[in-house]
């Protein structure tokens, strides 16, 4: 980490029918870091990342990636600027091969789509070769290279989470936002996902990880942000967050005085 701010969010607000899902949230993500975002169910984690990746309309707030304002732009413009994401619910094209899933992700991220690609000539064919090479490289990086021509439907749930990470990497993003990357995944695949994220981060990719699995977030993150009812109640390095009485009380379900577990968060 070299300490400069890659993503800055100022005063983000999102209401759903009067419910403040995100309430004046400020965020700063350092270039090269892994930032974990935790908080109880319904605390506004998904809404926050949906807004700042262009998948939801924010009611107020501004955000900047590498100094460029992205406020209000559609999702593919965020991807073009260098921000991609995965979703809490896996979204693969089940009948398409892994390679085709990654090629399609690339077209979605560049905003051209199939039609634009079909209209193209020699330039697009050269692009296609480069895209396929990139897709193979990423399948290898996530350990799915043996299934490159197989349909996505053969993957286990955890493997489809790995495919989603590979898809988010197709456009060579600056920052990847992961929504619940290990929820519902078996322990050995969780380890694999951890290794993949760590390796990509070491290669320079910045991550925001929204995740229910606190141990997973604490192991990977340089910086942790805690939300409750749409507001940031704490942030700092994982060691500090783990022992912050406000966090223990509000999120980890531990009575700060007695250290008693009261909920699973
Ligand atoms: N599409 C929606 N319509 C109405 N309310 C929503 C919608 N999405 C989320 N909410 C509400 O906004 C709040 C924050 O939800 P969410 O961002 O999904 O939280 P988290 O990801 O932290 O579990 C919750 O109270 C949730 O019920
Ligand atoms: Mg969520």
PDB file of C-alpha atoms and ligand atoms in Angstrom:
ATOM      1  CA  UNK A   1       0.000   0.000   0.000  1.00  0.00           C
ATOM      2  CA  UNK A   2       1.364   3.374  -0.875  1.00  0.00           C
ATOM      3  CA  UNK A   3      -1.179   5.399   1.055  1.00  0.00           C
ATOM      4  CA  UNK A   4      -3.067   7.338  -1.592  1.00  0.00           C
ATOM      5  CA  UNK A   5      -6.834   7.415  -1.791  1.00  0.00           C
ATOM      6  CA  UNK A   6      -8.231   5.485  -4.778  1.00  0.00           C
ATOM      7  CA  UNK A   7     -11.949   5.708  -4.017  1.00  0.00           C
ATOM      8  CA  UNK A   8     -13.595   8.518  -2.137  1.00  0.00           C
ATOM      9  CA  UNK A   9     -17.289   8.568  -1.226  1.00  0.00           C
ATOM     10  CA  UNK A  10     -18.819  11.682   0.318  1.00  0.00           C
ATOM     11  CA  UNK A  11     -22.215  11.944   1.983  1.00  0.00           C
ATOM     12  CA  UNK A  12     -23.873   8.956   0.318  1.00  0.00           C
ATOM     13  CA  UNK A  13     -27.606   8.687   1.065  1.00  0.00           C
ATOM     14  CA  UNK A  14     -30.165   6.180  -0.149  1.00  0.00           C
ATOM     15  CA  UNK A  15     -33.778   5.964   1.026  1.00  0.00           C
ATOM     16  CA  UNK A  16     -36.282   3.251   0.279  1.00  0.00           C
ATOM     17  CA  UNK A  17     -39.784   4.651   0.821  1.00  0.00           C
ATOM     18  CA  UNK A  18     -38.625   6.767   3.748  1.00  0.00           C
ATOM     19  CA  UNK A  19     -36.313   4.118   5.222  1.00  0.00           C
ATOM     20  CA  UNK A  20     -32.746   5.426   5.379  1.00  0.00           C
ATOM     21  CA  UNK A  21     -30.808   2.439   4.006  1.00  0.00           C
ATOM     22  CA  UNK A  22     -27.611   4.545   3.739  1.00  0.00           C
ATOM     23  CA  UNK A  23     -27.344   7.723   5.761  1.00  0.00           C
ATOM     24  CA  UNK A  24     -24.619  10.271   4.959  1.00  0.00           C
ATOM     25  CA  UNK A  25     -21.840   7.744   4.521  1.00  0.00           C
ATOM     26  CA  UNK A  26     -18.242   8.811   3.871  1.00  0.00           C
ATOM     27  CA  UNK A  27     -15.654   6.264   2.741  1.00  0.00           C
ATOM     28  CA  UNK A  28     -12.018   6.408   1.703  1.00  0.00           C
ATOM     29  CA  UNK A  29     -10.344   3.377   0.175  1.00  0.00           C
ATOM     30  CA  UNK A  30      -6.575   3.366  -0.103  1.00  0.00           C
ATOM     31  CA  UNK A  31      -5.025   2.266  -3.380  1.00  0.00           C
ATOM     32  CA  UNK A  32      -3.704  -1.281  -3.067  1.00  0.00           C
ATOM     33  CA  UNK A  33      -5.680  -2.086   0.067  1.00  0.00           C
ATOM     34  CA  UNK A  34      -8.361  -4.578   1.011  1.00  0.00           C
ATOM     35  CA  UNK A  35     -11.199  -2.764   2.782  1.00  0.00           C
ATOM     36  CA  UNK A  36     -13.704  -4.917   4.630  1.00  0.00           C
ATOM     37  CA  UNK A  37     -17.254  -3.735   5.190  1.00  0.00           C
ATOM     38  CA  UNK A  38     -19.188  -5.477   7.943  1.00  0.00           C
ATOM     39  CA  UNK A  39     -22.418  -4.869   9.810  1.00  0.00           C
ATOM     40  CA  UNK A  40     -25.622  -6.677  10.731  1.00  0.00           C
ATOM     41  CA  UNK A  41     -28.176  -7.765   8.158  1.00  0.00           C
ATOM     42  CA  UNK A  42     -29.926  -4.744   6.714  1.00  0.00           C
ATOM     43  CA  UNK A  43     -27.229  -2.263   7.804  1.00  0.00           C
ATOM     44  CA  UNK A  44     -26.852  -0.945   4.251  1.00  0.00           C
ATOM     45  CA  UNK A  45     -23.756  -2.751   2.976  1.00  0.00           C
ATOM     46  CA  UNK A  46     -25.230  -3.988  -0.311  1.00  0.00           C
ATOM     47  CA  UNK A  47     -27.081  -0.724  -0.904  1.00  0.00           C
ATOM     48  CA  UNK A  48     -23.837   1.217  -0.445  1.00  0.00           C
ATOM     49  CA  UNK A  49     -21.948  -0.794  -3.032  1.00  0.00           C
ATOM     50  CA  UNK A  50     -24.960  -0.932  -5.374  1.00  0.00           C
ATOM     51  CA  UNK A  51     -24.983   2.886  -5.402  1.00  0.00           C
ATOM     52  CA  UNK A  52     -21.259   3.430  -5.822  1.00  0.00           C
ATOM     53  CA  UNK A  53     -21.007   0.876  -8.650  1.00  0.00           C
ATOM     54  CA  UNK A  54     -23.908   2.386 -10.596  1.00  0.00           C
ATOM     55  CA  UNK A  55     -26.476  -0.361  -9.949  1.00  0.00           C
ATOM     56  CA  UNK A  56     -28.735   1.784  -7.743  1.00  0.00           C
ATOM     57  CA  UNK A  57     -29.713   5.421  -7.882  1.00  0.00           C
ATOM     58  CA  UNK A  58     -28.324   7.337  -4.873  1.00  0.00           C
ATOM     59  CA  UNK A  59     -30.451  10.110  -3.340  1.00  0.00           C
ATOM     60  CA  UNK A  60     -27.419  12.177  -2.417  1.00  0.00           C
ATOM     61  CA  UNK A  61     -23.663  11.974  -2.281  1.00  0.00           C
ATOM     62  CA  UNK A  62     -20.707  12.059  -4.660  1.00  0.00           C
ATOM     63  CA  UNK A  63     -18.004   9.531  -5.386  1.00  0.00           C
ATOM     64  CA  UNK A  64     -14.662   9.638  -7.141  1.00  0.00           C
ATOM     65  CA  UNK A  65     -12.373   6.930  -8.477  1.00  0.00           C
ATOM     66  CA  UNK A  66      -8.745   7.922  -8.966  1.00  0.00           C
ATOM     67  CA  UNK A  67      -9.890  11.535  -8.803  1.00  0.00           C
ATOM     68  CA  UNK A  68     -12.572  11.112 -11.476  1.00  0.00           C
ATOM     69  CA  UNK A  69     -16.161  11.751 -10.489  1.00  0.00           C
ATOM     70  CA  UNK A  70     -18.465   8.784 -11.191  1.00  0.00           C
ATOM     71  CA  UNK A  71     -21.571  10.070  -9.366  1.00  0.00           C
ATOM     72  CA  UNK A  72     -24.744   9.002 -11.166  1.00  0.00           C
ATOM     73  CA  UNK A  73     -23.071   7.196 -14.069  1.00  0.00           C
ATOM     74  CA  UNK A  74     -24.451   3.825 -15.250  1.00  0.00           C
ATOM     75  CA  UNK A  75     -22.759   0.578 -14.207  1.00  0.00           C
ATOM     76  CA  UNK A  76     -20.817   0.028 -17.432  1.00  0.00           C
ATOM     77  CA  UNK A  77     -19.273   3.510 -17.107  1.00  0.00           C
ATOM     78  CA  UNK A  78     -18.072   2.541 -13.624  1.00  0.00           C
ATOM     79  CA  UNK A  79     -16.556  -0.616 -15.122  1.00  0.00           C
ATOM     80  CA  UNK A  80     -14.878   1.384 -17.887  1.00  0.00           C
ATOM     81  CA  UNK A  81     -13.444   3.749 -15.283  1.00  0.00           C
ATOM     82  CA  UNK A  82     -12.001   0.775 -13.382  1.00  0.00           C
ATOM     83  CA  UNK A  83     -14.602  -0.400 -10.860  1.00  0.00           C
ATOM     84  CA  UNK A  84     -16.201  -3.831 -11.220  1.00  0.00           C
ATOM     85  CA  UNK A  85     -18.086  -6.046  -8.783  1.00  0.00           C
ATOM     86  CA  UNK A  86     -19.642  -9.360  -7.915  1.00  0.00           C
ATOM     87  CA  UNK A  87     -23.128  -9.889  -6.492  1.00  0.00           C
ATOM     88  CA  UNK A  88     -24.475 -11.499  -3.357  1.00  0.00           C
ATOM     89  CA  UNK A  89     -26.538 -13.836  -5.586  1.00  0.00           C
ATOM     90  CA  UNK A  90     -24.379 -15.582  -8.187  1.00  0.00           C
ATOM     91  CA  UNK A  91     -25.151 -14.501 -11.757  1.00  0.00           C
ATOM     92  CA  UNK A  92     -23.612 -16.897 -14.292  1.00  0.00           C
ATOM     93  CA  UNK A  93     -24.950 -17.865 -17.716  1.00  0.00           C
ATOM     94  CA  UNK A  94     -25.517 -21.510 -16.783  1.00  0.00           C
ATOM     95  CA  UNK A  95     -25.608 -22.958 -20.294  1.00  0.00           C
ATOM     96  CA  UNK A  96     -22.572 -21.041 -21.549  1.00  0.00           C
ATOM     97  CA  UNK A  97     -19.008 -22.268 -21.121  1.00  0.00           C
ATOM     98  CA  UNK A  98     -16.738 -20.681 -18.534  1.00  0.00           C
ATOM     99  CA  UNK A  99     -14.772 -19.036 -21.338  1.00  0.00           C
ATOM    100  CA  UNK A 100     -17.952 -17.603 -22.869  1.00  0.00           C
ATOM    101  CA  UNK A 101     -19.079 -16.340 -19.466  1.00  0.00           C
ATOM    102  CA  UNK A 102     -15.832 -14.406 -19.163  1.00  0.00           C
ATOM    103  CA  UNK A 103     -15.998 -13.102 -22.746  1.00  0.00           C
ATOM    104  CA  UNK A 104     -19.528 -11.913 -22.103  1.00  0.00           C
ATOM    105  CA  UNK A 105     -18.476 -10.225 -18.851  1.00  0.00           C
ATOM    106  CA  UNK A 106     -15.887  -8.302 -20.831  1.00  0.00           C
ATOM    107  CA  UNK A 107     -18.522  -7.056 -23.286  1.00  0.00           C
ATOM    108  CA  UNK A 108     -20.863  -6.058 -20.468  1.00  0.00           C
ATOM    109  CA  UNK A 109     -18.066  -4.139 -18.803  1.00  0.00           C
ATOM    110  CA  UNK A 110     -17.084  -2.258 -21.959  1.00  0.00           C
ATOM    111  CA  UNK A 111     -20.730  -1.367 -22.647  1.00  0.00           C
ATOM    112  CA  UNK A 112     -20.575  -2.547 -26.288  1.00  0.00           C
ATOM    113  CA  UNK A 113     -22.615  -5.751 -25.892  1.00  0.00           C
ATOM    114  CA  UNK A 114     -23.054  -8.531 -28.433  1.00  0.00           C
ATOM    115  CA  UNK A 115     -24.487  -6.274 -31.128  1.00  0.00           C
ATOM    116  CA  UNK A 116     -21.518  -3.944 -31.123  1.00  0.00           C
ATOM    117  CA  UNK A 117     -19.146  -6.883 -31.205  1.00  0.00           C
ATOM    118  CA  UNK A 118     -21.001  -8.422 -34.182  1.00  0.00           C
ATOM    119  CA  UNK A 119     -20.803  -5.161 -36.130  1.00  0.00           C
ATOM    120  CA  UNK A 120     -17.055  -5.023 -35.656  1.00  0.00           C
ATOM    121  CA  UNK A 121     -14.369  -6.090 -38.127  1.00  0.00           C
ATOM    122  CA  UNK A 122     -10.686  -6.946 -37.908  1.00  0.00           C
ATOM    123  CA  UNK A 123     -10.120  -4.796 -34.843  1.00  0.00           C
ATOM    124  CA  UNK A 124     -12.752  -6.750 -32.892  1.00  0.00           C
ATOM    125  CA  UNK A 125     -11.299 -10.089 -34.014  1.00  0.00           C
ATOM    126  CA  UNK A 126      -7.928  -9.049 -32.633  1.00  0.00           C
ATOM    127  CA  UNK A 127      -9.718  -8.013 -29.462  1.00  0.00           C
ATOM    128  CA  UNK A 128     -11.403 -11.399 -29.313  1.00  0.00           C
ATOM    129  CA  UNK A 129      -8.041 -13.185 -29.316  1.00  0.00           C
ATOM    130  CA  UNK A 130      -6.794 -10.947 -26.515  1.00  0.00           C
ATOM    131  CA  UNK A 131     -10.041 -11.423 -24.591  1.00  0.00           C
ATOM    132  CA  UNK A 132      -9.807 -15.207 -24.837  1.00  0.00           C
ATOM    133  CA  UNK A 133      -6.191 -15.133 -23.664  1.00  0.00           C
ATOM    134  CA  UNK A 134      -7.186 -12.969 -20.711  1.00  0.00           C
ATOM    135  CA  UNK A 135     -10.088 -15.320 -19.898  1.00  0.00           C
ATOM    136  CA  UNK A 136      -7.775 -18.361 -19.891  1.00  0.00           C
ATOM    137  CA  UNK A 137      -5.264 -16.564 -17.693  1.00  0.00           C
ATOM    138  CA  UNK A 138      -7.989 -15.718 -15.160  1.00  0.00           C
ATOM    139  CA  UNK A 139      -9.487 -19.219 -15.164  1.00  0.00           C
ATOM    140  CA  UNK A 140      -6.011 -20.426 -14.261  1.00  0.00           C
ATOM    141  CA  UNK A 141      -5.692 -17.780 -11.540  1.00  0.00           C
ATOM    142  CA  UNK A 142      -8.894 -19.014  -9.867  1.00  0.00           C
ATOM    143  CA  UNK A 143      -8.108 -22.706 -10.462  1.00  0.00           C
ATOM    144  CA  UNK A 144     -10.921 -23.426 -12.959  1.00  0.00           C
ATOM    145  CA  UNK A 145      -8.786 -23.880 -16.091  1.00  0.00           C
ATOM    146  CA  UNK A 146      -9.691 -27.576 -16.413  1.00  0.00           C
ATOM    147  CA  UNK A 147     -13.339 -26.632 -17.032  1.00  0.00           C
ATOM    148  CA  UNK A 148     -12.820 -23.836 -19.578  1.00  0.00           C
ATOM    149  CA  UNK A 149     -15.181 -25.336 -22.200  1.00  0.00           C
ATOM    150  CA  UNK A 150     -17.665 -26.802 -19.695  1.00  0.00           C
ATOM    151  CA  UNK A 151     -20.999 -25.066 -19.051  1.00  0.00           C
ATOM    152  CA  UNK A 152     -21.151 -22.951 -15.898  1.00  0.00           C
ATOM    153  CA  UNK A 153     -23.973 -25.156 -14.569  1.00  0.00           C
ATOM    154  CA  UNK A 154     -21.462 -27.890 -13.623  1.00  0.00           C
ATOM    155  CA  UNK A 155     -19.772 -25.627 -11.064  1.00  0.00           C
ATOM    156  CA  UNK A 156     -20.372 -25.926  -7.341  1.00  0.00           C
ATOM    157  CA  UNK A 157     -21.706 -22.821  -5.593  1.00  0.00           C
ATOM    158  CA  UNK A 158     -18.230 -21.896  -4.336  1.00  0.00           C
ATOM    159  CA  UNK A 159     -16.693 -22.420  -7.784  1.00  0.00           C
ATOM    160  CA  UNK A 160     -19.300 -20.115  -9.292  1.00  0.00           C
ATOM    161  CA  UNK A 161     -18.197 -17.453  -6.774  1.00  0.00           C
ATOM    162  CA  UNK A 162     -14.643 -17.933  -8.122  1.00  0.00           C
ATOM    163  CA  UNK A 163     -15.928 -17.575 -11.697  1.00  0.00           C
ATOM    164  CA  UNK A 164     -17.629 -14.318 -10.675  1.00  0.00           C
ATOM    165  CA  UNK A 165     -14.323 -12.981  -9.324  1.00  0.00           C
ATOM    166  CA  UNK A 166     -12.621 -13.931 -12.604  1.00  0.00           C
ATOM    167  CA  UNK A 167     -15.424 -12.180 -14.538  1.00  0.00           C
ATOM    168  CA  UNK A 168     -14.968  -9.017 -12.463  1.00  0.00           C
ATOM    169  CA  UNK A 169     -11.240  -9.114 -13.294  1.00  0.00           C
ATOM    170  CA  UNK A 170     -11.717  -9.255 -17.102  1.00  0.00           C
ATOM    171  CA  UNK A 171     -11.595  -5.495 -17.642  1.00  0.00           C
ATOM    172  CA  UNK A 172      -8.355  -5.142 -15.617  1.00  0.00           C
ATOM    173  CA  UNK A 173     -10.114  -3.034 -12.972  1.00  0.00           C
ATOM    174  CA  UNK A 174      -8.443  -0.799 -10.407  1.00  0.00           C
ATOM    175  CA  UNK A 175     -10.930  -1.836  -7.750  1.00  0.00           C
ATOM    176  CA  UNK A 176     -13.181  -4.878  -7.367  1.00  0.00           C
ATOM    177  CA  UNK A 177     -16.136  -4.837  -5.003  1.00  0.00           C
ATOM    178  CA  UNK A 178     -17.189  -8.247  -3.692  1.00  0.00           C
ATOM    179  CA  UNK A 179     -20.631  -8.671  -2.132  1.00  0.00           C
ATOM    180  CA  UNK A 180     -20.606 -11.700   0.211  1.00  0.00           C
ATOM    181  CA  UNK A 181     -17.916 -13.673  -1.669  1.00  0.00           C
ATOM    182  CA  UNK A 182     -17.962 -16.635   0.738  1.00  0.00           C
ATOM    183  CA  UNK A 183     -21.551 -16.736   2.022  1.00  0.00           C
ATOM    184  CA  UNK A 184     -22.805 -20.318   1.739  1.00  0.00           C
ATOM    185  CA  UNK A 185     -19.436 -21.634   0.508  1.00  0.00           C
ATOM    186  CA  UNK A 186     -17.725 -24.721   2.015  1.00  0.00           C
ATOM    187  CA  UNK A 187     -14.563 -24.201   4.116  1.00  0.00           C
ATOM    188  CA  UNK A 188     -12.033 -25.546   1.591  1.00  0.00           C
ATOM    189  CA  UNK A 189     -13.387 -23.296  -1.173  1.00  0.00           C
ATOM    190  CA  UNK A 190     -13.419 -20.369   1.280  1.00  0.00           C
ATOM    191  CA  UNK A 191      -9.663 -20.945   1.692  1.00  0.00           C
ATOM    192  CA  UNK A 192      -9.265 -20.975  -2.064  1.00  0.00           C
ATOM    193  CA  UNK A 193     -11.226 -17.723  -2.459  1.00  0.00           C
ATOM    194  CA  UNK A 194      -9.076 -16.164   0.267  1.00  0.00           C
ATOM    195  CA  UNK A 195      -5.896 -17.181  -1.575  1.00  0.00           C
ATOM    196  CA  UNK A 196      -7.201 -15.817  -4.891  1.00  0.00           C
ATOM    197  CA  UNK A 197      -8.131 -12.438  -3.391  1.00  0.00           C
ATOM    198  CA  UNK A 198      -4.811 -12.203  -1.541  1.00  0.00           C
ATOM    199  CA  UNK A 199      -2.848 -12.966  -4.710  1.00  0.00           C
ATOM    200  CA  UNK A 200      -4.778 -10.481  -6.867  1.00  0.00           C
ATOM    201  CA  UNK A 201      -4.316  -7.853  -4.166  1.00  0.00           C
ATOM    202  CA  UNK A 202      -0.573  -8.535  -4.113  1.00  0.00           C
ATOM    203  CA  UNK A 203      -0.619  -7.933  -7.874  1.00  0.00           C
ATOM    204  CA  UNK A 204      -2.062  -4.467  -7.209  1.00  0.00           C
ATOM    205  CA  UNK A 205      -5.853  -4.842  -7.315  1.00  0.00           C
ATOM    206  CA  UNK A 206      -7.725  -2.904  -4.625  1.00  0.00           C
ATOM    207  CA  UNK A 207     -10.715  -4.653  -3.041  1.00  0.00           C
ATOM    208  CA  UNK A 208     -13.798  -3.800  -1.049  1.00  0.00           C
ATOM    209  CA  UNK A 209     -15.198  -6.921   0.591  1.00  0.00           C
ATOM    210  CA  UNK A 210     -18.711  -6.923   2.029  1.00  0.00           C
ATOM    211  CA  UNK A 211     -19.059 -10.100   4.023  1.00  0.00           C
ATOM    212  CA  UNK A 212     -20.946 -11.679   6.874  1.00  0.00           C
ATOM    213  CA  UNK A 213     -18.060 -13.987   7.742  1.00  0.00           C
ATOM    214  CA  UNK A 214     -16.175 -11.718  10.144  1.00  0.00           C
ATOM    215  CA  UNK A 215     -13.109 -13.991  10.440  1.00  0.00           C
ATOM    216  CA  UNK A 216     -12.708 -13.978   6.668  1.00  0.00           C
ATOM    217  CA  UNK A 217     -12.916 -10.168   6.523  1.00  0.00           C
ATOM    218  CA  UNK A 218     -10.549  -9.677   9.453  1.00  0.00           C
ATOM    219  CA  UNK A 219      -7.929 -12.019   7.948  1.00  0.00           C
ATOM    220  CA  UNK A 220      -7.898 -10.286   4.569  1.00  0.00           C
ATOM    221  CA  UNK A 221      -8.546  -6.623   5.317  1.00  0.00           C
ATOM    222  CA  UNK A 222      -6.097  -3.822   5.951  1.00  0.00           C
ATOM    223  CA  UNK A 223      -8.979  -1.574   6.956  1.00  0.00           C
ATOM    224  CA  UNK A 224     -12.444  -2.441   8.249  1.00  0.00           C
ATOM    225  CA  UNK A 225     -15.566  -0.264   8.124  1.00  0.00           C
ATOM    226  CA  UNK A 226     -18.535  -1.120  10.342  1.00  0.00           C
ATOM    227  CA  UNK A 227     -22.069  -0.085   9.386  1.00  0.00           C
ATOM    228  CA  UNK A 228     -25.182  -0.036  11.496  1.00  0.00           C
ATOM    229  CA  UNK A 229     -28.509   1.291  10.210  1.00  0.00           C
ATOM    230  CA  UNK A 230     -26.859   2.937   7.223  1.00  0.00           C
ATOM    231  CA  UNK A 231     -24.238   4.759   9.258  1.00  0.00           C
ATOM    232  CA  UNK A 232     -20.571   4.147   9.834  1.00  0.00           C
ATOM    233  CA  UNK A 233     -20.162   3.377  13.536  1.00  0.00           C
ATOM    234  CA  UNK A 234     -16.458   2.475  13.482  1.00  0.00           C
ATOM    235  CA  UNK A 235     -13.474   2.014  11.187  1.00  0.00           C
ATOM    236  CA  UNK A 236      -9.853   1.097  11.566  1.00  0.00           C
ATOM    237  CA  UNK A 237      -7.483  -1.809  11.367  1.00  0.00           C
ATOM    238  CA  UNK A 238      -8.925  -5.244  12.137  1.00  0.00           C
ATOM    239  CA  UNK A 239      -7.235  -5.554  15.542  1.00  0.00           C
ATOM    240  CA  UNK A 240      -8.775  -2.311  16.743  1.00  0.00           C
ATOM    241  CA  UNK A 241     -12.208  -3.091  15.295  1.00  0.00           C
ATOM    242  CA  UNK A 242     -12.306  -6.496  16.989  1.00  0.00           C
ATOM    243  CA  UNK A 243     -11.994  -4.902  20.406  1.00  0.00           C
ATOM    244  CA  UNK A 244     -14.058  -1.739  19.834  1.00  0.00           C
ATOM    245  CA  UNK A 245     -16.863  -1.890  22.460  1.00  0.00           C
ATOM    246  CA  UNK A 246     -19.311  -0.164  20.061  1.00  0.00           C
ATOM    247  CA  UNK A 247     -18.689  -2.864  17.462  1.00  0.00           C
ATOM    248  CA  UNK A 248     -18.826  -5.716  19.946  1.00  0.00           C
ATOM    249  CA  UNK A 249     -22.099  -4.415  21.250  1.00  0.00           C
ATOM    250  CA  UNK A 250     -23.764  -3.461  17.980  1.00  0.00           C
ATOM    251  CA  UNK A 251     -22.498  -6.069  15.616  1.00  0.00           C
ATOM    252  CA  UNK A 252     -20.562  -8.966  17.001  1.00  0.00           C
ATOM    253  CA  UNK A 253     -23.330  -9.580  19.498  1.00  0.00           C
ATOM    254  CA  UNK A 254     -20.997  -9.583  22.451  1.00  0.00           C
ATOM    255  CA  UNK A 255     -21.813  -7.754  25.624  1.00  0.00           C
ATOM    256  CA  UNK A 256     -18.750  -5.493  25.977  1.00  0.00           C
ATOM    257  CA  UNK A 257     -18.831  -5.694  29.778  1.00  0.00           C
ATOM    258  CA  UNK A 258     -19.147  -9.452  30.113  1.00  0.00           C
ATOM    259  CA  UNK A 259     -17.902 -10.691  26.735  1.00  0.00           C
ATOM    260  CA  UNK A 260     -21.050 -12.785  26.413  1.00  0.00           C
ATOM    261  CA  UNK A 261     -22.239 -13.846  22.943  1.00  0.00           C
ATOM    262  CA  UNK A 262     -25.787 -12.580  22.426  1.00  0.00           C
ATOM    263  CA  UNK A 263     -26.381 -13.024  18.677  1.00  0.00           C
ATOM    264  CA  UNK A 264     -24.672 -14.320  15.560  1.00  0.00           C
ATOM    265  CA  UNK A 265     -24.755 -10.913  13.809  1.00  0.00           C
TER     266      UNK A 265
HETATM  267  N1  LIG B   1     -34.833  -2.837  -3.142  1.00  0.00           N
HETATM  268  C1  LIG B   1     -35.185  -2.500  -1.896  1.00  0.00           C
HETATM  269  N2  LIG B   1     -36.409  -1.997  -1.617  1.00  0.00           N
HETATM  270  C2  LIG B   1     -36.740  -1.636  -0.365  1.00  0.00           C
HETATM  271  N3  LIG B   1     -35.930  -1.733   0.708  1.00  0.00           N
HETATM  272  C3  LIG B   1     -34.706  -2.260   0.490  1.00  0.00           C
HETATM  273  C4  LIG B   1     -34.264  -2.664  -0.813  1.00  0.00           C
HETATM  274  N4  LIG B   1     -32.989  -3.125  -0.712  1.00  0.00           N
HETATM  275  C5  LIG B   1     -32.656  -3.020   0.585  1.00  0.00           C
HETATM  276  N5  LIG B   1     -33.672  -2.500   1.302  1.00  0.00           N
HETATM  277  C6  LIG B   1     -33.646  -2.201   2.747  1.00  0.00           C
HETATM  278  O1  LIG B   1     -32.547  -1.341   2.979  1.00  0.00           O
HETATM  279  C7  LIG B   1     -31.865  -1.709   4.169  1.00  0.00           C
HETATM  280  C8  LIG B   1     -30.410  -2.049   3.840  1.00  0.00           C
HETATM  281  O2  LIG B   1     -30.387  -3.261   3.093  1.00  0.00           O
HETATM  282  P1  LIG B   1     -29.048  -3.863   2.488  1.00  0.00           P
HETATM  283  O3  LIG B   1     -28.272  -2.780   1.857  1.00  0.00           O
HETATM  284  O4  LIG B   1     -29.435  -5.008   1.640  1.00  0.00           O
HETATM  285  O5  LIG B   1     -28.294  -4.353   3.810  1.00  0.00           O
HETATM  286  P2  LIG B   1     -27.108  -5.410   4.000  1.00  0.00           P
HETATM  287  O6  LIG B   1     -26.478  -5.683   2.670  1.00  0.00           O
HETATM  288  O7  LIG B   1     -26.198  -4.743   4.990  1.00  0.00           O
HETATM  289  O8  LIG B   1     -27.738  -6.641   4.601  1.00  0.00           O
HETATM  290  C9  LIG B   1     -32.643  -2.862   4.777  1.00  0.00           C
HETATM  291  O9  LIG B   1     -33.540  -2.352   5.728  1.00  0.00           O
HETATM  292  C10 LIG B   1     -33.375  -3.440   3.585  1.00  0.00           C
HETATM  293  O10 LIG B   1     -34.581  -4.056   3.990  1.00  0.00           O
HETATM  294 MG1  LIG B   2     -26.207  -7.483   1.575  1.00  0.00          MG
END
